[in-house]
Amino acid sequence: LISLTHLDRRNGQKLTGLRPYYSELAWIEKRLSVMIDYVVSLYEFLESSPISSTDKQNIISIAQNFTLADAHDITRKETKTNHDIKAIEQFIVTSLQKRNLAVFIPYINLGIGSEDINSIAFGRLMGECRDSVLFPCLQKIALVLTVLAQAEKNRTMVARTHAQAANITTFGKEVANFLLRLCDEVEIFTSSKFSVKCTGEVGSLQGFLAVDSSRDWLGFTDKFIRSYDLTPTHAATQIAPYDSLVRFLQSLERINSILLDYVKNMWLYVLVGYVRVIKVETEVGSAGMPHKVNPIYFEGAEGGLEMTNGILETLSRTLPVNRLQRDFSDSTTRRNISMPIGLSVLSYQSIVEGIKRLSVEREVIASSLDRHQEVYLELVKVFCLRHGMNTIYDWLKDKTRGKTIDGAQLRQLIGELPLKVKEKQALQTMLGEVNPYPAKIVDEAVVKARKIFYL
């Protein structure tokens, strides 16, 4: 109850999956792990011989057996050093001494700086969180959208442009639109690679010259980075450029924009009565109005996605800019990455819950279509143009613009057309046929979603 953000208290149980990636414990643990790996890799590179299996296991165990108590030890050290990486380094020194492995102490961070460790650790955390948390959340959205689109792919309904009854579509096809867009962007999102650095304090590998100037340090550090499935960059100062992270964040922002568009549209379908929110008996919709059942999950997702994209835009705009070889502003900004990630996850969960609570009101959709038969006029116009009526647009405009037309009025209008009886009958038959293309688009979306999301 005294937490500063709802991500930690009110919604904390919904975000436990993020703690292994964005908690302070995770940040300490991942950097310590990189530093331990570096000791092993550097020793074997310089000495041109492998560490004994016993010693290697003892070194690696510092990271493998890392505990919350160890993390508290490091934070206590940081109160004295006022430097987080130096505190981790001191912890590793003590740990090696306890294991009678002091011979490896000189190899800790030898030739590299704090931001080399941070860069690699951060890249690993971002990639692992995407694969283990964000993608599964999006996978659940894709699944419920797929089910909804398939169920309603032939549900003919009025299509509205500029808020006016305009043409014909199906409810399933409108859902499939968002599914296809989501597939396209998630394909980009999951294929992005994180570029990180291991090139010394200001990116010039200066410290490595004193270690052994005859060695290929670019080759060594690049291999070390690639062992984590990360991409090495040599275009670095004290920090790795944030361009690859920005591409990731901007892709996430586009995903959220697609979903923001979706939830706003679903809210409007609730407004016009095409969908209804299923009530849960134990819940209330209003403290004062007992009849209400509100689309709160779509509204909650909307608010969360709006906030998320605002933060993502700020991160994308500010992170790539750093003064000279480095200022410290990026470190503060980078530590806030958990906010948009957490808000995104909450929004994704709300979207899934919102869809599960929806009931498509098929009778309302059909009744709306019955009242707005003017939506068939484009088909009438094209049919007439194909049968030689070159002035049909103006003829229809004079008789129908701004009017709502029911079935009887549409039939009367067709009867007035200067067409042959057989042509009028063919047109009337065509109006009663099902357009196969919306269902084809739904099928296309389903096939693509199954491929992209492994459904």
PDB file of N, CA and C in Angstrom, residues 249-290:
ATOM      1  N   LEU A 249      12.395  -0.620 -29.479  1.00  0.00           N
ATOM      2  CA  LEU A 249      11.367   0.174 -28.801  1.00  0.00           C
ATOM      3  C   LEU A 249      10.354   0.733 -29.789  1.00  0.00           C
ATOM      4  N   GLN A 250      10.834   1.163 -30.941  1.00  0.00           N
ATOM      5  CA  GLN A 250       9.916   1.707 -31.939  1.00  0.00           C
ATOM      6  C   GLN A 250       9.027   0.623 -32.529  1.00  0.00           C
ATOM      7  N   SER A 251       9.554  -0.566 -32.669  1.00  0.00           N
ATOM      8  CA  SER A 251       8.712  -1.683 -33.112  1.00  0.00           C
ATOM      9  C   SER A 251       7.655  -1.991 -32.061  1.00  0.00           C
ATOM     10  N   LEU A 252       8.057  -1.987 -30.793  1.00  0.00           N
ATOM     11  CA  LEU A 252       7.094  -2.199 -29.711  1.00  0.00           C
ATOM     12  C   LEU A 252       6.039  -1.089 -29.713  1.00  0.00           C
ATOM     13  N   GLU A 253       6.458   0.124 -29.978  1.00  0.00           N
ATOM     14  CA  GLU A 253       5.510   1.238 -30.041  1.00  0.00           C
ATOM     15  C   GLU A 253       4.511   1.040 -31.177  1.00  0.00           C
ATOM     16  N   ARG A 254       4.981   0.540 -32.310  1.00  0.00           N
ATOM     17  CA  ARG A 254       4.059   0.285 -33.430  1.00  0.00           C
ATOM     18  C   ARG A 254       3.090  -0.856 -33.095  1.00  0.00           C
ATOM     19  N   ILE A 255       3.595  -1.900 -32.429  1.00  0.00           N
ATOM     20  CA  ILE A 255       2.704  -2.980 -31.976  1.00  0.00           C
ATOM     21  C   ILE A 255       1.614  -2.401 -31.084  1.00  0.00           C
ATOM     22  N   ASN A 256       2.022  -1.555 -30.147  1.00  0.00           N
ATOM     23  CA  ASN A 256       1.059  -0.968 -29.218  1.00  0.00           C
ATOM     24  C   ASN A 256       0.083  -0.048 -29.927  1.00  0.00           C
ATOM     25  N   SER A 257       0.534   0.635 -30.976  1.00  0.00           N
ATOM     26  CA  SER A 257      -0.368   1.504 -31.743  1.00  0.00           C
ATOM     27  C   SER A 257      -1.427   0.684 -32.474  1.00  0.00           C
ATOM     28  N   ILE A 258      -1.022  -0.462 -32.997  1.00  0.00           N
ATOM     29  CA  ILE A 258      -1.980  -1.358 -33.654  1.00  0.00           C
ATOM     30  C   ILE A 258      -3.035  -1.822 -32.645  1.00  0.00           C
ATOM     31  N   LEU A 259      -2.568  -2.218 -31.471  1.00  0.00           N
ATOM     32  CA  LEU A 259      -3.496  -2.701 -30.443  1.00  0.00           C
ATOM     33  C   LEU A 259      -4.331  -1.562 -29.870  1.00  0.00           C
ATOM     34  N   LEU A 260      -3.766  -0.369 -29.817  1.00  0.00           N
ATOM     35  CA  LEU A 260      -4.522   0.802 -29.383  1.00  0.00           C
ATOM     36  C   LEU A 260      -5.657   1.083 -30.357  1.00  0.00           C
ATOM     37  N   ASP A 261      -5.368   0.985 -31.626  1.00  0.00           N
ATOM     38  CA  ASP A 261      -6.397   1.143 -32.656  1.00  0.00           C
ATOM     39  C   ASP A 261      -7.488   0.091 -32.471  1.00  0.00           C
ATOM     40  N   TYR A 262      -7.064  -1.135 -32.167  1.00  0.00           N
ATOM     41  CA  TYR A 262      -8.034  -2.217 -31.988  1.00  0.00           C
ATOM     42  C   TYR A 262      -8.964  -1.953 -30.809  1.00  0.00           C
ATOM     43  N   VAL A 263      -8.409  -1.612 -29.641  1.00  0.00           N
ATOM     44  CA  VAL A 263      -9.267  -1.451 -28.456  1.00  0.00           C
ATOM     45  C   VAL A 263     -10.207  -0.257 -28.608  1.00  0.00           C
ATOM     46  N   LYS A 264      -9.762   0.785 -29.293  1.00  0.00           N
ATOM     47  CA  LYS A 264     -10.648   1.931 -29.511  1.00  0.00           C
ATOM     48  C   LYS A 264     -11.811   1.542 -30.430  1.00  0.00           C
ATOM     49  N   ASN A 265     -11.522   0.733 -31.432  1.00  0.00           N
ATOM     50  CA  ASN A 265     -12.580   0.275 -32.325  1.00  0.00           C
ATOM     51  C   ASN A 265     -13.546  -0.655 -31.617  1.00  0.00           C
ATOM     52  N   MET A 266     -13.023  -1.534 -30.763  1.00  0.00           N
ATOM     53  CA  MET A 266     -13.912  -2.419 -30.023  1.00  0.00           C
ATOM     54  C   MET A 266     -14.813  -1.625 -29.086  1.00  0.00           C
ATOM     55  N   TRP A 267     -14.265  -0.587 -28.503  1.00  0.00           N
ATOM     56  CA  TRP A 267     -15.079   0.296 -27.648  1.00  0.00           C
ATOM     57  C   TRP A 267     -16.238   0.887 -28.447  1.00  0.00           C
ATOM     58  N   LEU A 268     -15.963   1.274 -29.690  1.00  0.00           N
ATOM     59  CA  LEU A 268     -17.019   1.837 -30.534  1.00  0.00           C
ATOM     60  C   LEU A 268     -18.049   0.772 -30.919  1.00  0.00           C
ATOM     61  N   TYR A 269     -17.598  -0.463 -31.124  1.00  0.00           N
ATOM     62  CA  TYR A 269     -18.552  -1.535 -31.404  1.00  0.00           C
ATOM     63  C   TYR A 269     -19.439  -1.813 -30.192  1.00  0.00           C
ATOM     64  N   VAL A 270     -18.895  -1.630 -29.001  1.00  0.00           N
ATOM     65  CA  VAL A 270     -19.730  -1.706 -27.800  1.00  0.00           C
ATOM     66  C   VAL A 270     -20.752  -0.575 -27.819  1.00  0.00           C
ATOM     67  N   LEU A 271     -20.305   0.602 -28.206  1.00  0.00           N
ATOM     68  CA  LEU A 271     -21.183   1.776 -28.242  1.00  0.00           C
ATOM     69  C   LEU A 271     -22.376   1.564 -29.167  1.00  0.00           C
ATOM     70  N   VAL A 272     -22.121   1.023 -30.372  1.00  0.00           N
ATOM     71  CA  VAL A 272     -23.217   0.845 -31.332  1.00  0.00           C
ATOM     72  C   VAL A 272     -23.986  -0.448 -31.093  1.00  0.00           C
ATOM     73  N   GLY A 273     -23.539  -1.247 -30.114  1.00  0.00           N
ATOM     74  CA  GLY A 273     -24.286  -2.452 -29.748  1.00  0.00           C
ATOM     75  C   GLY A 273     -23.923  -3.692 -30.521  1.00  0.00           C
ATOM     76  N   TYR A 274     -22.866  -3.638 -31.355  1.00  0.00           N
ATOM     77  CA  TYR A 274     -22.471  -4.817 -32.117  1.00  0.00           C
ATOM     78  C   TYR A 274     -21.865  -5.889 -31.216  1.00  0.00           C
ATOM     79  N   VAL A 275     -21.263  -5.469 -30.126  1.00  0.00           N
ATOM     80  CA  VAL A 275     -20.757  -6.422 -29.142  1.00  0.00           C
ATOM     81  C   VAL A 275     -21.236  -5.988 -27.762  1.00  0.00           C
ATOM     82  N   ARG A 276     -21.345  -6.947 -26.879  1.00  0.00           N
ATOM     83  CA  ARG A 276     -21.803  -6.692 -25.512  1.00  0.00           C
ATOM     84  C   ARG A 276     -20.789  -7.295 -24.551  1.00  0.00           C
ATOM     85  N   VAL A 277     -20.578  -6.590 -23.438  1.00  0.00           N
ATOM     86  CA  VAL A 277     -19.682  -7.109 -22.401  1.00  0.00           C
ATOM     87  C   VAL A 277     -20.478  -8.055 -21.515  1.00  0.00           C
ATOM     88  N   ILE A 278     -19.995  -9.278 -21.405  1.00  0.00           N
ATOM     89  CA  ILE A 278     -20.673 -10.282 -20.586  1.00  0.00           C
ATOM     90  C   ILE A 278     -20.496  -9.934 -19.111  1.00  0.00           C
ATOM     91  N   LYS A 279     -21.581  -9.940 -18.380  1.00  0.00           N
ATOM     92  CA  LYS A 279     -21.494  -9.562 -16.977  1.00  0.00           C
ATOM     93  C   LYS A 279     -20.984 -10.718 -16.126  1.00  0.00           C
ATOM     94  N   VAL A 280     -20.293 -10.369 -15.069  1.00  0.00           N
ATOM     95  CA  VAL A 280     -19.881 -11.321 -14.036  1.00  0.00           C
ATOM     96  C   VAL A 280     -20.680 -10.981 -12.788  1.00  0.00           C
ATOM     97  N   GLU A 281     -21.399 -11.942 -12.265  1.00  0.00           N
ATOM     98  CA  GLU A 281     -22.387 -11.671 -11.221  1.00  0.00           C
ATOM     99  C   GLU A 281     -21.809 -10.990  -9.988  1.00  0.00           C
ATOM    100  N   THR A 282     -20.589 -11.337  -9.629  1.00  0.00           N
ATOM    101  CA  THR A 282     -20.017 -10.781  -8.395  1.00  0.00           C
ATOM    102  C   THR A 282     -19.470  -9.364  -8.577  1.00  0.00           C
ATOM    103  N   GLU A 283     -19.383  -8.900  -9.808  1.00  0.00           N
ATOM    104  CA  GLU A 283     -18.782  -7.591 -10.074  1.00  0.00           C
ATOM    105  C   GLU A 283     -19.843  -6.498 -10.144  1.00  0.00           C
ATOM    106  N   VAL A 284     -19.393  -5.264 -10.016  1.00  0.00           N
ATOM    107  CA  VAL A 284     -20.268  -4.116 -10.220  1.00  0.00           C
ATOM    108  C   VAL A 284     -19.639  -3.207 -11.263  1.00  0.00           C
ATOM    109  N   GLY A 285     -20.491  -2.496 -11.994  1.00  0.00           N
ATOM    110  CA  GLY A 285     -19.995  -1.588 -13.018  1.00  0.00           C
ATOM    111  C   GLY A 285     -19.971  -0.148 -12.579  1.00  0.00           C
ATOM    112  N   SER A 286     -20.676   0.146 -11.505  1.00  0.00           N
ATOM    113  CA  SER A 286     -20.738   1.524 -11.034  1.00  0.00           C
ATOM    114  C   SER A 286     -21.182   1.529  -9.577  1.00  0.00           C
ATOM    115  N   ALA A 287     -20.624   2.455  -8.808  1.00  0.00           N
ATOM    116  CA  ALA A 287     -21.030   2.565  -7.411  1.00  0.00           C
ATOM    117  C   ALA A 287     -22.439   3.133  -7.290  1.00  0.00           C
ATOM    118  N   GLY A 288     -22.877   3.869  -8.301  1.00  0.00           N
ATOM    119  CA  GLY A 288     -24.191   4.503  -8.215  1.00  0.00           C
ATOM    120  C   GLY A 288     -25.210   4.025  -9.223  1.00  0.00           C
ATOM    121  N   MET A 289     -24.759   3.349 -10.294  1.00  0.00           N
ATOM    122  CA  MET A 289     -25.670   2.918 -11.362  1.00  0.00           C
ATOM    123  C   MET A 289     -25.604   1.401 -11.488  1.00  0.00           C
ATOM    124  N   PRO A 290     -26.533   0.704 -10.869  1.00  0.00           N
ATOM    125  CA  PRO A 290     -26.442  -0.758 -10.757  1.00  0.00           C
ATOM    126  C   PRO A 290     -26.582  -1.512 -12.069  1.00  0.00           C
TER     127      PRO A 290
END
